[in-house]
Each structure stands twice: as C-alpha cells, then as structure tokens.
Short mmCIF file of C-alpha atoms in Angstrom, two decimals:
data_model
loop_
_atom_site.label_atom_id
_atom_site.label_comp_id
_atom_site.label_asym_id
_atom_site.label_seq_id
_atom_site.Cartn_x
_atom_site.Cartn_y
_atom_site.Cartn_z
CA UNK A 1 146.36 135.60 179.44
CA UNK A 2 142.64 135.46 180.30
CA UNK A 3 141.64 138.42 178.38
CA UNK A 4 143.50 137.82 175.45
CA UNK A 5 141.63 134.37 175.06
CA UNK A 6 138.43 136.80 175.72
CA UNK A 7 139.38 138.73 173.06
CA UNK A 8 139.97 135.58 170.38
CA UNK A 9 136.98 134.13 171.56
CA UNK A 10 134.59 137.47 171.32
CA UNK A 11 136.47 137.87 167.64
CA UNK A 12 135.42 134.40 166.58
CA UNK A 13 132.20 134.35 167.73
CA UNK A 14 131.60 138.02 165.80
CA UNK A 15 132.92 136.55 162.38
CA UNK A 16 130.58 132.84 163.07
CA UNK A 17 127.49 135.48 163.62
CA UNK A 18 128.80 137.53 160.60
CA UNK A 19 129.00 134.46 158.32
CA UNK A 20 125.55 133.43 159.36
CA UNK A 21 123.73 136.61 158.65
CA UNK A 22 125.48 136.72 154.99
CA UNK A 23 124.04 133.11 154.30
CA UNK A 24 120.85 134.69 155.68
CA UNK A 25 120.66 137.17 153.15
CA UNK A 26 121.74 135.26 150.30
CA UNK A 27 119.08 132.87 151.14
CA UNK A 28 116.63 136.20 151.17
CA UNK A 29 117.44 137.13 147.98
CA UNK A 30 117.23 133.87 146.19
CA UNK A 31 113.85 133.81 147.82
CA UNK A 32 112.91 137.28 146.14
CA UNK A 33 114.20 135.57 142.73
CA UNK A 34 111.99 132.76 142.84
CA UNK A 35 108.19 135.01 143.79
CA UNK A 36 109.37 137.11 140.64
CA UNK A 37 109.22 134.02 138.42
CA UNK A 38 106.44 133.86 135.83
CA UNK A 39 105.58 131.24 133.56
CA UNK A 40 102.80 130.26 130.66
CA UNK A 41 102.10 125.94 131.17
CA UNK A 42 99.16 123.97 129.72
CA UNK A 43 98.98 126.28 126.29
CA UNK A 44 96.41 124.26 124.32
CA UNK A 45 95.65 126.35 120.79
CA UNK A 46 92.68 124.73 118.61
CA UNK A 47 90.27 122.06 119.19
CA UNK A 48 92.43 118.86 121.12
CA UNK A 49 95.65 121.42 120.52
CA UNK A 50 95.54 120.50 116.97
CA UNK A 51 96.96 124.36 116.69
CA UNK A 52 94.83 124.38 113.56
CA UNK A 53 92.30 127.29 112.42
CA UNK A 54 89.24 127.28 110.20
CA UNK A 55 87.34 130.19 108.17
CA UNK A 56 84.36 131.12 109.97
CA UNK A 57 85.00 129.54 113.25
CA UNK A 58 86.28 130.88 116.39
CA UNK A 59 89.84 129.46 117.61
CA UNK A 60 89.74 128.35 121.05
CA UNK A 61 92.87 129.04 123.59
CA UNK A 62 93.82 127.85 127.03
CA UNK A 63 96.81 128.54 129.43
CA UNK A 64 97.62 128.36 132.78
CA UNK A 65 99.53 132.12 133.96
CA UNK A 66 101.86 131.26 137.07
CA UNK A 67 102.74 133.94 139.04
CA UNK A 68 103.63 134.84 142.34
CA UNK A 69 102.70 138.70 142.13
CA UNK A 70 99.33 140.01 140.52
CA UNK A 71 98.84 139.73 136.75
CA UNK A 72 99.14 142.95 134.81
CA UNK A 73 97.91 141.76 131.58
CA UNK A 74 98.64 139.08 128.71
CA UNK A 75 98.49 140.11 125.26
CA UNK A 76 97.97 137.96 122.04
CA UNK A 77 99.09 138.55 118.47
CA UNK A 78 98.10 136.77 115.67
CA UNK A 79 100.86 137.03 113.01
CA UNK A 80 101.46 136.55 109.26
CA UNK A 81 105.09 136.87 108.25
CA UNK A 82 105.68 138.94 111.59
CA UNK A 83 103.40 141.21 110.69
CA UNK A 84 100.34 141.67 113.51
CA UNK A 85 96.89 141.10 112.02
CA UNK A 86 94.98 140.46 114.90
CA UNK A 87 96.07 141.80 119.06
CA UNK A 88 94.01 142.26 121.89
CA UNK A 89 95.17 142.56 125.54
CA UNK A 90 93.56 140.89 128.55
CA UNK A 91 93.51 142.36 131.88
CA UNK A 92 91.36 140.57 134.42
CA UNK A 93 93.35 137.56 134.29
CA UNK A 94 93.85 135.64 137.21
CA UNK A 95 95.91 132.57 136.83
CA UNK A 96 94.01 131.15 133.71
CA UNK A 97 93.75 132.28 130.20
CA UNK A 98 90.73 131.07 128.14
CA UNK A 99 89.55 132.96 125.34
CA UNK A 100 89.41 132.47 121.41
CA UNK A 101 90.45 134.47 118.23
CA UNK A 102 88.22 135.52 116.00
CA UNK A 103 88.76 133.83 112.89
CA UNK A 104 85.37 134.16 111.54
CA UNK A 105 86.01 137.89 111.66
CA UNK A 106 89.83 137.48 110.20
CA UNK A 107 89.02 135.80 106.53
CA UNK A 108 89.64 138.67 104.40
CA UNK A 109 93.16 138.96 105.94
CA UNK A 110 94.05 135.69 105.76
CA UNK A 111 95.70 134.00 102.20
CA UNK A 112 94.55 130.17 101.85
CA UNK A 113 96.13 127.62 103.98
CA UNK A 114 98.45 129.90 105.51
CA UNK A 115 101.29 129.31 108.10
CA UNK A 116 100.70 131.84 110.76
CA UNK A 117 101.87 132.61 114.44
CA UNK A 118 100.24 133.15 117.82
CA UNK A 119 102.67 134.82 120.24
CA UNK A 120 100.61 134.87 124.18
CA UNK A 121 102.70 137.42 126.92
CA UNK A 122 102.03 137.63 130.13
CA UNK A 123 103.24 140.46 132.13
CA UNK A 124 103.29 140.87 136.22
CA UNK A 125 102.81 144.21 138.28
CA UNK A 126 106.95 144.39 138.34
CA UNK A 127 106.78 144.60 134.65
CA UNK A 128 108.07 141.34 134.51
CA UNK A 129 106.93 139.65 131.68
CA UNK A 130 107.34 135.97 129.38
CA UNK A 131 106.56 135.28 126.03
CA UNK A 132 105.90 131.53 124.29
CA UNK A 133 105.44 131.56 120.29
CA UNK A 134 103.08 129.00 118.61
CA UNK A 135 102.97 128.17 114.73
CA UNK A 136 99.46 127.22 113.44
CA UNK A 137 97.76 126.08 110.56
CA UNK A 138 95.13 127.74 108.79
CA UNK A 139 93.07 125.21 106.65
CA UNK A 140 90.73 126.86 103.99
CA UNK A 141 87.44 124.41 104.78
CA UNK A 142 84.22 125.43 105.30
CA UNK A 143 81.11 122.81 105.81
CA UNK A 144 77.61 124.17 107.13
CA UNK A 145 74.41 123.08 107.77
CA UNK A 146 75.45 119.40 108.67
CA UNK A 147 73.55 116.83 110.11
CA UNK A 148 73.15 112.96 110.53
CA UNK A 149 69.99 111.03 110.42
CA UNK A 150 68.57 107.60 109.77
CA UNK A 151 65.58 107.12 107.63
CA UNK A 152 62.46 104.87 107.36
CA UNK A 153 59.41 105.43 105.20
CA UNK A 154 57.51 107.84 108.20
CA UNK A 155 60.37 108.46 110.20
CA UNK A 156 63.58 110.34 110.73
CA UNK A 157 66.39 110.02 113.51
CA UNK A 158 68.10 112.44 113.95
CA UNK A 159 71.34 112.82 114.95
CA UNK A 160 71.50 108.57 115.16
CA UNK A 161 73.11 106.34 112.99
CA UNK A 162 73.20 102.61 112.86
CA UNK A 163 76.15 99.73 112.28
CA UNK A 164 75.27 98.03 108.50
CA UNK A 165 72.72 100.57 108.03
CA UNK A 166 72.47 101.64 104.22
CA UNK A 167 69.64 104.02 105.47
CA UNK A 168 72.04 106.33 107.37
CA UNK A 169 72.82 109.55 105.88
CA UNK A 170 75.12 112.47 106.33
CA UNK A 171 73.64 116.12 104.80
CA UNK A 172 75.06 119.41 104.44
CA UNK A 173 73.52 122.76 103.25
CA UNK A 174 77.36 124.11 101.73
CA UNK A 175 80.82 123.51 101.37
CA UNK A 176 83.63 125.91 100.31
CA UNK A 177 87.38 125.36 99.96
CA UNK A 178 90.41 126.33 97.90
CA UNK A 179 92.29 124.07 96.16
CA UNK A 180 91.99 120.30 95.07
CA UNK A 181 90.84 117.98 97.86
CA UNK A 182 93.21 114.49 97.03
CA UNK A 183 91.21 112.52 99.75
CA UNK A 184 88.60 112.60 102.38
CA UNK A 185 87.92 110.73 105.88
CA UNK A 186 85.66 110.60 108.77
CA UNK A 187 86.51 110.56 111.91
CA UNK A 188 84.53 109.57 114.69
CA UNK A 189 85.84 110.27 117.90
CA UNK A 190 84.66 108.84 121.07
CA UNK A 191 84.85 111.18 123.68
CA UNK A 192 84.96 108.39 126.48
CA UNK A 193 86.86 105.56 125.39
CA UNK A 194 89.42 106.92 123.08
CA UNK A 195 90.46 103.49 121.98
CA UNK A 196 86.98 102.94 120.20
CA UNK A 197 87.54 106.30 117.82
CA UNK A 198 87.98 104.94 114.54
CA UNK A 199 88.71 106.18 110.94
CA UNK A 200 86.60 105.48 107.89
CA UNK A 201 87.47 106.10 104.40
CA UNK A 202 84.96 108.27 101.83
CA UNK A 203 85.08 109.24 98.19
CA UNK A 204 86.11 112.60 97.17
CA UNK A 205 83.93 112.79 94.59
CA UNK A 206 80.73 113.49 97.74
CA UNK A 207 82.64 116.64 98.59
CA UNK A 208 81.75 119.15 95.97
CA UNK A 209 82.06 123.11 96.02
CA UNK A 210 79.04 125.59 96.40
CA UNK A 211 76.76 122.50 96.80
CA UNK A 212 74.47 120.59 98.95
CA UNK A 213 74.17 117.02 99.28
CA UNK A 214 72.95 113.70 101.06
CA UNK A 215 75.79 111.26 101.29
CA UNK A 216 75.33 107.26 102.79
CA UNK A 217 77.78 106.56 105.72
CA UNK A 218 77.92 103.26 105.58
CA UNK A 219 79.35 101.96 109.14
CA UNK A 220 80.23 98.20 108.58
CA UNK A 221 80.44 96.15 111.50
CA UNK A 222 84.13 94.54 111.22
CA UNK A 223 86.38 97.16 109.77
CA UNK A 224 88.01 95.77 106.84
CA UNK A 225 91.44 97.72 107.77
CA UNK A 226 91.72 97.37 111.56
CA UNK A 227 89.81 94.02 111.75
CA UNK A 228 88.60 96.10 114.84
CA UNK A 229 84.63 96.03 115.29
CA UNK A 230 83.03 98.97 115.68
CA UNK A 231 81.39 99.68 119.29
CA UNK A 232 77.91 101.72 119.57
CA UNK A 233 77.96 104.46 121.89
CA UNK A 234 78.50 108.47 121.49
CA UNK A 235 80.82 109.97 119.25
CA UNK A 236 81.90 113.35 117.72
CA UNK A 237 82.28 113.36 113.73
CA UNK A 238 85.43 114.65 112.13
CA UNK A 239 86.32 115.25 108.68
CA UNK A 240 90.30 114.98 107.58
CA UNK A 241 91.23 116.60 104.14
CA UNK A 242 94.17 116.18 102.27
CA UNK A 243 94.58 118.67 99.44
CA UNK A 244 97.38 120.57 97.77
CA UNK A 245 99.75 116.97 99.12
CA UNK A 246 99.03 117.85 102.85
CA UNK A 247 96.70 116.21 105.46
CA UNK A 248 95.28 118.54 108.09
CA UNK A 249 94.07 117.79 111.21
CA UNK A 250 90.40 116.62 111.35
CA UNK A 251 87.66 119.42 111.52
CA UNK A 252 84.66 118.93 114.02
CA UNK A 253 81.65 118.99 111.83
CA UNK A 254 79.04 117.37 114.60
CA UNK A 255 78.72 116.34 117.85
CA UNK A 256 76.95 113.70 119.96
CA UNK A 257 76.62 111.47 117.45
CA UNK A 258 74.75 107.83 118.58
CA UNK A 259 76.19 105.00 117.22
CA UNK A 260 74.08 102.25 117.66
CA UNK A 261 74.37 98.21 116.89
CA UNK A 262 72.49 96.88 113.92
CA UNK A 263 68.82 96.04 113.99
CA UNK A 264 69.62 92.63 112.19
CA UNK A 265 70.34 89.73 114.71
CA UNK A 266 73.24 87.62 113.26
CA UNK A 267 76.42 85.63 114.01
CA UNK A 268 79.07 85.65 111.38
CA UNK A 269 78.99 81.85 111.11
CA UNK A 270 74.99 82.55 109.79
CA UNK A 271 75.76 82.75 106.45
CA UNK A 272 78.32 80.30 104.62
CA UNK A 273 79.47 80.67 101.33
CA UNK A 274 80.67 77.40 98.83
CA UNK A 275 81.38 76.37 95.66
CA UNK A 276 80.11 72.89 96.55
CA UNK A 277 77.47 71.11 99.37
CA UNK A 278 80.54 70.54 100.90
CA UNK A 279 80.51 73.53 103.35
CA UNK A 280 83.01 72.24 106.07
CA UNK A 281 85.46 71.36 103.46
CA UNK A 282 88.16 74.51 103.58
CA UNK A 283 89.07 74.15 99.84
CA UNK A 284 85.31 75.01 98.90
CA UNK A 285 84.05 77.18 101.59
CA UNK A 286 84.27 80.92 100.44
CA UNK A 287 84.68 79.94 97.02
CA UNK A 288 82.72 80.32 93.46
CA UNK A 289 82.78 78.66 89.95
CA UNK A 290 83.27 80.46 86.58
CA UNK A 291 83.16 79.21 83.58
CA UNK A 292 81.61 80.70 80.43
CA UNK A 293 80.80 84.48 81.51
CA UNK A 294 78.57 82.09 84.44
CA UNK A 295 79.33 82.59 88.04
CA UNK A 296 77.65 80.16 90.24
CA UNK A 297 78.01 78.94 94.14
CA UNK A 298 75.97 78.04 96.91
CA UNK A 299 74.83 79.74 100.05
CA UNK A 300 73.66 78.22 103.49
CA UNK A 301 71.97 80.01 105.99
CA UNK A 302 70.18 82.92 105.04
CA UNK A 303 67.06 81.10 106.48
CA UNK A 304 68.85 81.54 109.71
CA UNK A 305 68.61 85.75 109.48
CA UNK A 306 65.31 85.41 107.92
CA UNK A 307 64.02 83.58 110.82
CA UNK A 308 65.71 85.44 113.55
CA UNK A 309 64.30 88.52 112.51
CA UNK A 310 60.85 90.26 112.03
CA UNK A 311 59.61 92.63 108.91
CA UNK A 312 62.09 91.74 106.61
CA UNK A 313 60.23 92.34 103.44
CA UNK A 314 63.52 92.02 100.96
CA UNK A 315 66.98 89.51 101.43
CA UNK A 316 69.15 89.66 99.07
CA UNK A 317 72.93 88.60 97.93
CA UNK A 318 75.46 91.60 96.20
CA UNK A 319 79.19 90.92 94.92
CA UNK A 320 81.19 93.50 94.67
CA UNK A 321 84.92 93.00 92.85
CA UNK A 322 87.40 93.49 95.25
CA UNK A 323 89.69 95.74 93.82
CA UNK A 324 91.28 98.25 96.00
CA UNK A 325 93.08 100.01 92.93
CA UNK A 326 90.24 100.94 90.58
CA UNK A 327 86.14 101.57 91.20
CA UNK A 328 84.76 98.55 91.32
CA UNK A 329 84.51 96.38 87.62
CA UNK A 330 81.24 94.33 88.37
CA UNK A 331 79.13 94.39 90.55
CA UNK A 332 76.17 91.22 90.93
CA UNK A 333 72.96 91.16 92.85
CA UNK A 334 71.11 88.10 93.07
CA UNK A 335 67.40 88.39 94.46
CA UNK A 336 66.67 85.58 96.66
CA UNK A 337 63.22 86.20 98.92
CA UNK A 338 60.47 88.98 98.79
CA UNK A 339 57.78 89.20 100.91
CA UNK A 340 57.90 85.36 102.19
CA UNK A 341 56.80 83.66 105.31
CA UNK A 342 59.92 82.69 107.00
CA UNK A 343 58.68 78.77 106.96
CA UNK A 344 59.29 79.03 103.29
CA UNK A 345 63.14 80.09 102.74
CA UNK A 346 65.06 77.44 102.17
CA UNK A 347 68.07 76.47 104.11
CA UNK A 348 70.52 76.44 100.83
CA UNK A 349 70.25 78.42 97.87
CA UNK A 350 72.39 78.93 94.92
CA UNK A 351 73.65 82.01 93.38
CA UNK A 352 73.98 82.38 89.49
CA UNK A 353 75.24 85.24 88.02
CA UNK A 354 77.47 86.67 84.69
CA UNK A 355 80.22 88.96 84.36
CA UNK A 356 81.75 89.68 81.13
CA UNK A 357 85.37 89.95 83.01
CA UNK A 358 87.07 86.83 84.61
CA UNK A 359 87.01 88.52 88.35
CA UNK A 360 89.09 86.45 91.11
CA UNK A 361 87.74 87.75 94.13
CA UNK A 362 84.49 89.83 95.32
CA UNK A 363 83.73 91.24 98.70
CA UNK A 364 80.13 89.40 99.47
CA UNK A 365 77.07 90.84 101.43
CA UNK A 366 73.50 90.01 102.38
CA UNK A 367 71.11 93.27 102.07
CA UNK A 368 68.19 93.07 104.03
CA UNK A 369 65.36 95.69 103.62
CA UNK A 370 62.97 95.93 106.23
CA UNK A 371 59.18 96.12 106.02
CA UNK A 372 59.00 99.91 107.44
CA UNK A 373 62.08 101.06 104.24
CA UNK A 374 64.93 100.65 106.96
CA UNK A 375 68.05 98.29 104.78
CA UNK A 376 71.04 97.03 106.09
CA UNK A 377 74.00 95.69 104.35
CA UNK A 378 75.49 92.39 106.18
CA UNK A 379 79.58 91.87 105.09
CA UNK A 380 79.94 88.41 105.04
CA UNK A 381 83.28 87.82 103.52
CA UNK A 382 85.39 87.82 100.68
CA UNK A 383 84.75 85.02 98.27
CA UNK A 384 87.47 83.76 95.52
CA UNK A 385 87.51 81.60 92.25
CA UNK A 386 87.72 77.85 92.27
CA UNK A 387 90.74 76.88 90.97
#
C-alpha cells in the first residue's frame, strides 16, 4: 500500500509539472508574437496633417514606426489610379520617418485637382511588414513672391500689419491656378493660441493669374461675423480657396506675420451717431434722416479721438451701404477736419450727404490720416434710417 501511494503521488507530481511546463511554453510563444509586431503610428501628411499637396512645394510626411526588431526599410509610393508615379525606399530609419515628397518635381505627371494615394510600407529584419494607405488632394494653386508690409510716406515695415490700418498690404509677384476661383479667404493662424486664429473674407477679383498685385488687407478690430476682437500677436497667413465647387484646406503663404494694435487710441464709446441732439435716446441713436435725396445726422465725439492722438492730419466720416448680397451701391464721405489744431475741433458735428437711392442702412467708419501718410479706418457700427 505504501508503494502504491508513492507511485500515485509521483504520477500526480509529474502531471502537475508537465502542465506547468506546457503553460510556460504557451506564454513564451505569445511573447514571441508580441515581439514580432510592427505598426505605423502618429502619421501626418501635409501641413498640419491637411493631406493636401500643391505644385512646387514638397509635401512633408512624418510617422512613428514601432517594431521590436530592426527596421529593414520603409517604402513610400505615390499613386494615381493605381499607377505608381513616384516611389522611394528609406533604409536608415530607426523609429521615426521624417521626409517629404518632391511635388516640385512631379507637376508634369499629375493633372490638376487630382485625387492621389500615398502608400507607406514598413518592413523589419524578419520580413514582417505593415502597410497604410491614405488619400490626399492635389490643389493646383501656386502663389509666388508673397510679402506683407505697412507703408508710411518714407518707411516700409516688413511682415508687420496693424489692426484698423488702411496702409497694410499683401503683395505677390505671380499667381497660377487651374479652373475658376469661386471664393477666397485669408486664414490667420496663431500658433501660440489657436483660439485667437481667425478667417477674413476677401475679393476673388484680387487674385488674378499671371499678374503681380498689391492688395490692401484691412483687419477690422471687431470682426463683424464672429463679434470677436482680433488679438495682436504673431500669426502664419494662409489662403483658403474654393474652386470648381470644392473648398480646399488653407495654403500657407507667409509665416511670422506680426499683427499689431491700432495706432489710434480710442474707445468704442468715443463717437456717437444720432438723428437728433438726443444722443442718450435709444430711439435716435445710430439713426439718420433721409428726405428728398438728402441724408443728415449728428456726430458727437470726434474731438475725443483728435485730442487723444497726435499728428492727425485729416479725420473724416465714411458711410458704406450695408448690403451683403451685392456690391455697395453708395459710398458717402464727409470731410470733417484737416490740418487743424485740436482746440479748433468741435465737440459735435453735422453730416450732410446726398444719395439717389433710398438706402435703409449704412456701415459707418471714421477715417484718419496721419502726417506721415499712415492711415486707419475705425468701424463705428451700423446706422439705420429714422422712421
């Protein structure tokens, strides 16, 4: 009996050890599978990962290659309609892919506004591979010789523009694109404060093929569509285009543009428009009279601006028809003061204008020109017809 129990105990011990060995082998095999995994992470194609290429500009590509084994090579293929139009192998990759596709050399191989495919394949020394495929847009839009500046009579401030300035300009030497431009917007990106970034509409007619141009950039302190104030700081300037019924990602045209606070010191309450001398009456404020093609209203507070700022040469009031559906029908300018001492500026002024059209509302601006030629336009607000 004693021998029998010893044999049974030995057998049970052997079975138990065998089971443990089998479990360890399984774990070891699973560990080998984990070691052999390879992946491509944090892939970014294009500026800000916009997955968009343009002619004459290399397309940046970054990715993290994760592998327990040494990476043998990474292959990038650019395809159009399953046909490879460019391919390159990278054999010196440790774990980070950082390269660019030479779209400045590929323009002849790509038709305008194409849909392209980028295929990235990573192989390790054990010939284990992984591929990832991404679709990108090709925007046929090239703008060259871009600069921004603010001009005075005898001075040019490069890459520096001012809020409210009518002396700040975008210049370009040449522009080329295919198709028809339907809409153009500026995008000012603040890299240090994304919430401060903003869009600004502009005219399609400002952008003509095979031309060089100087375009006024007017940054109104209070953006009308968002009711948010533009914040001074350093920005990157992009252009967003809509053409052939497609809106493309913004294209970077100028880095490190300095947006500065207005030169003119003022408060929004400095100037008040009113149909009558009752400036505190909400029924009269921001109103005008229109009778027999004659438009009149009162302005209070121009003296505030004139006395707060030195070297003002001219100050005037300008009205632009508030009509979002078409070009302004009427623009009225009333010269107020020029080359005068501040003591001679009246605390209250009357505006007189003529219009052949009965217009229900205008956007009102105060135009200021300084003695050095610099100029600003202060948006005061909307004024409406007194009923």
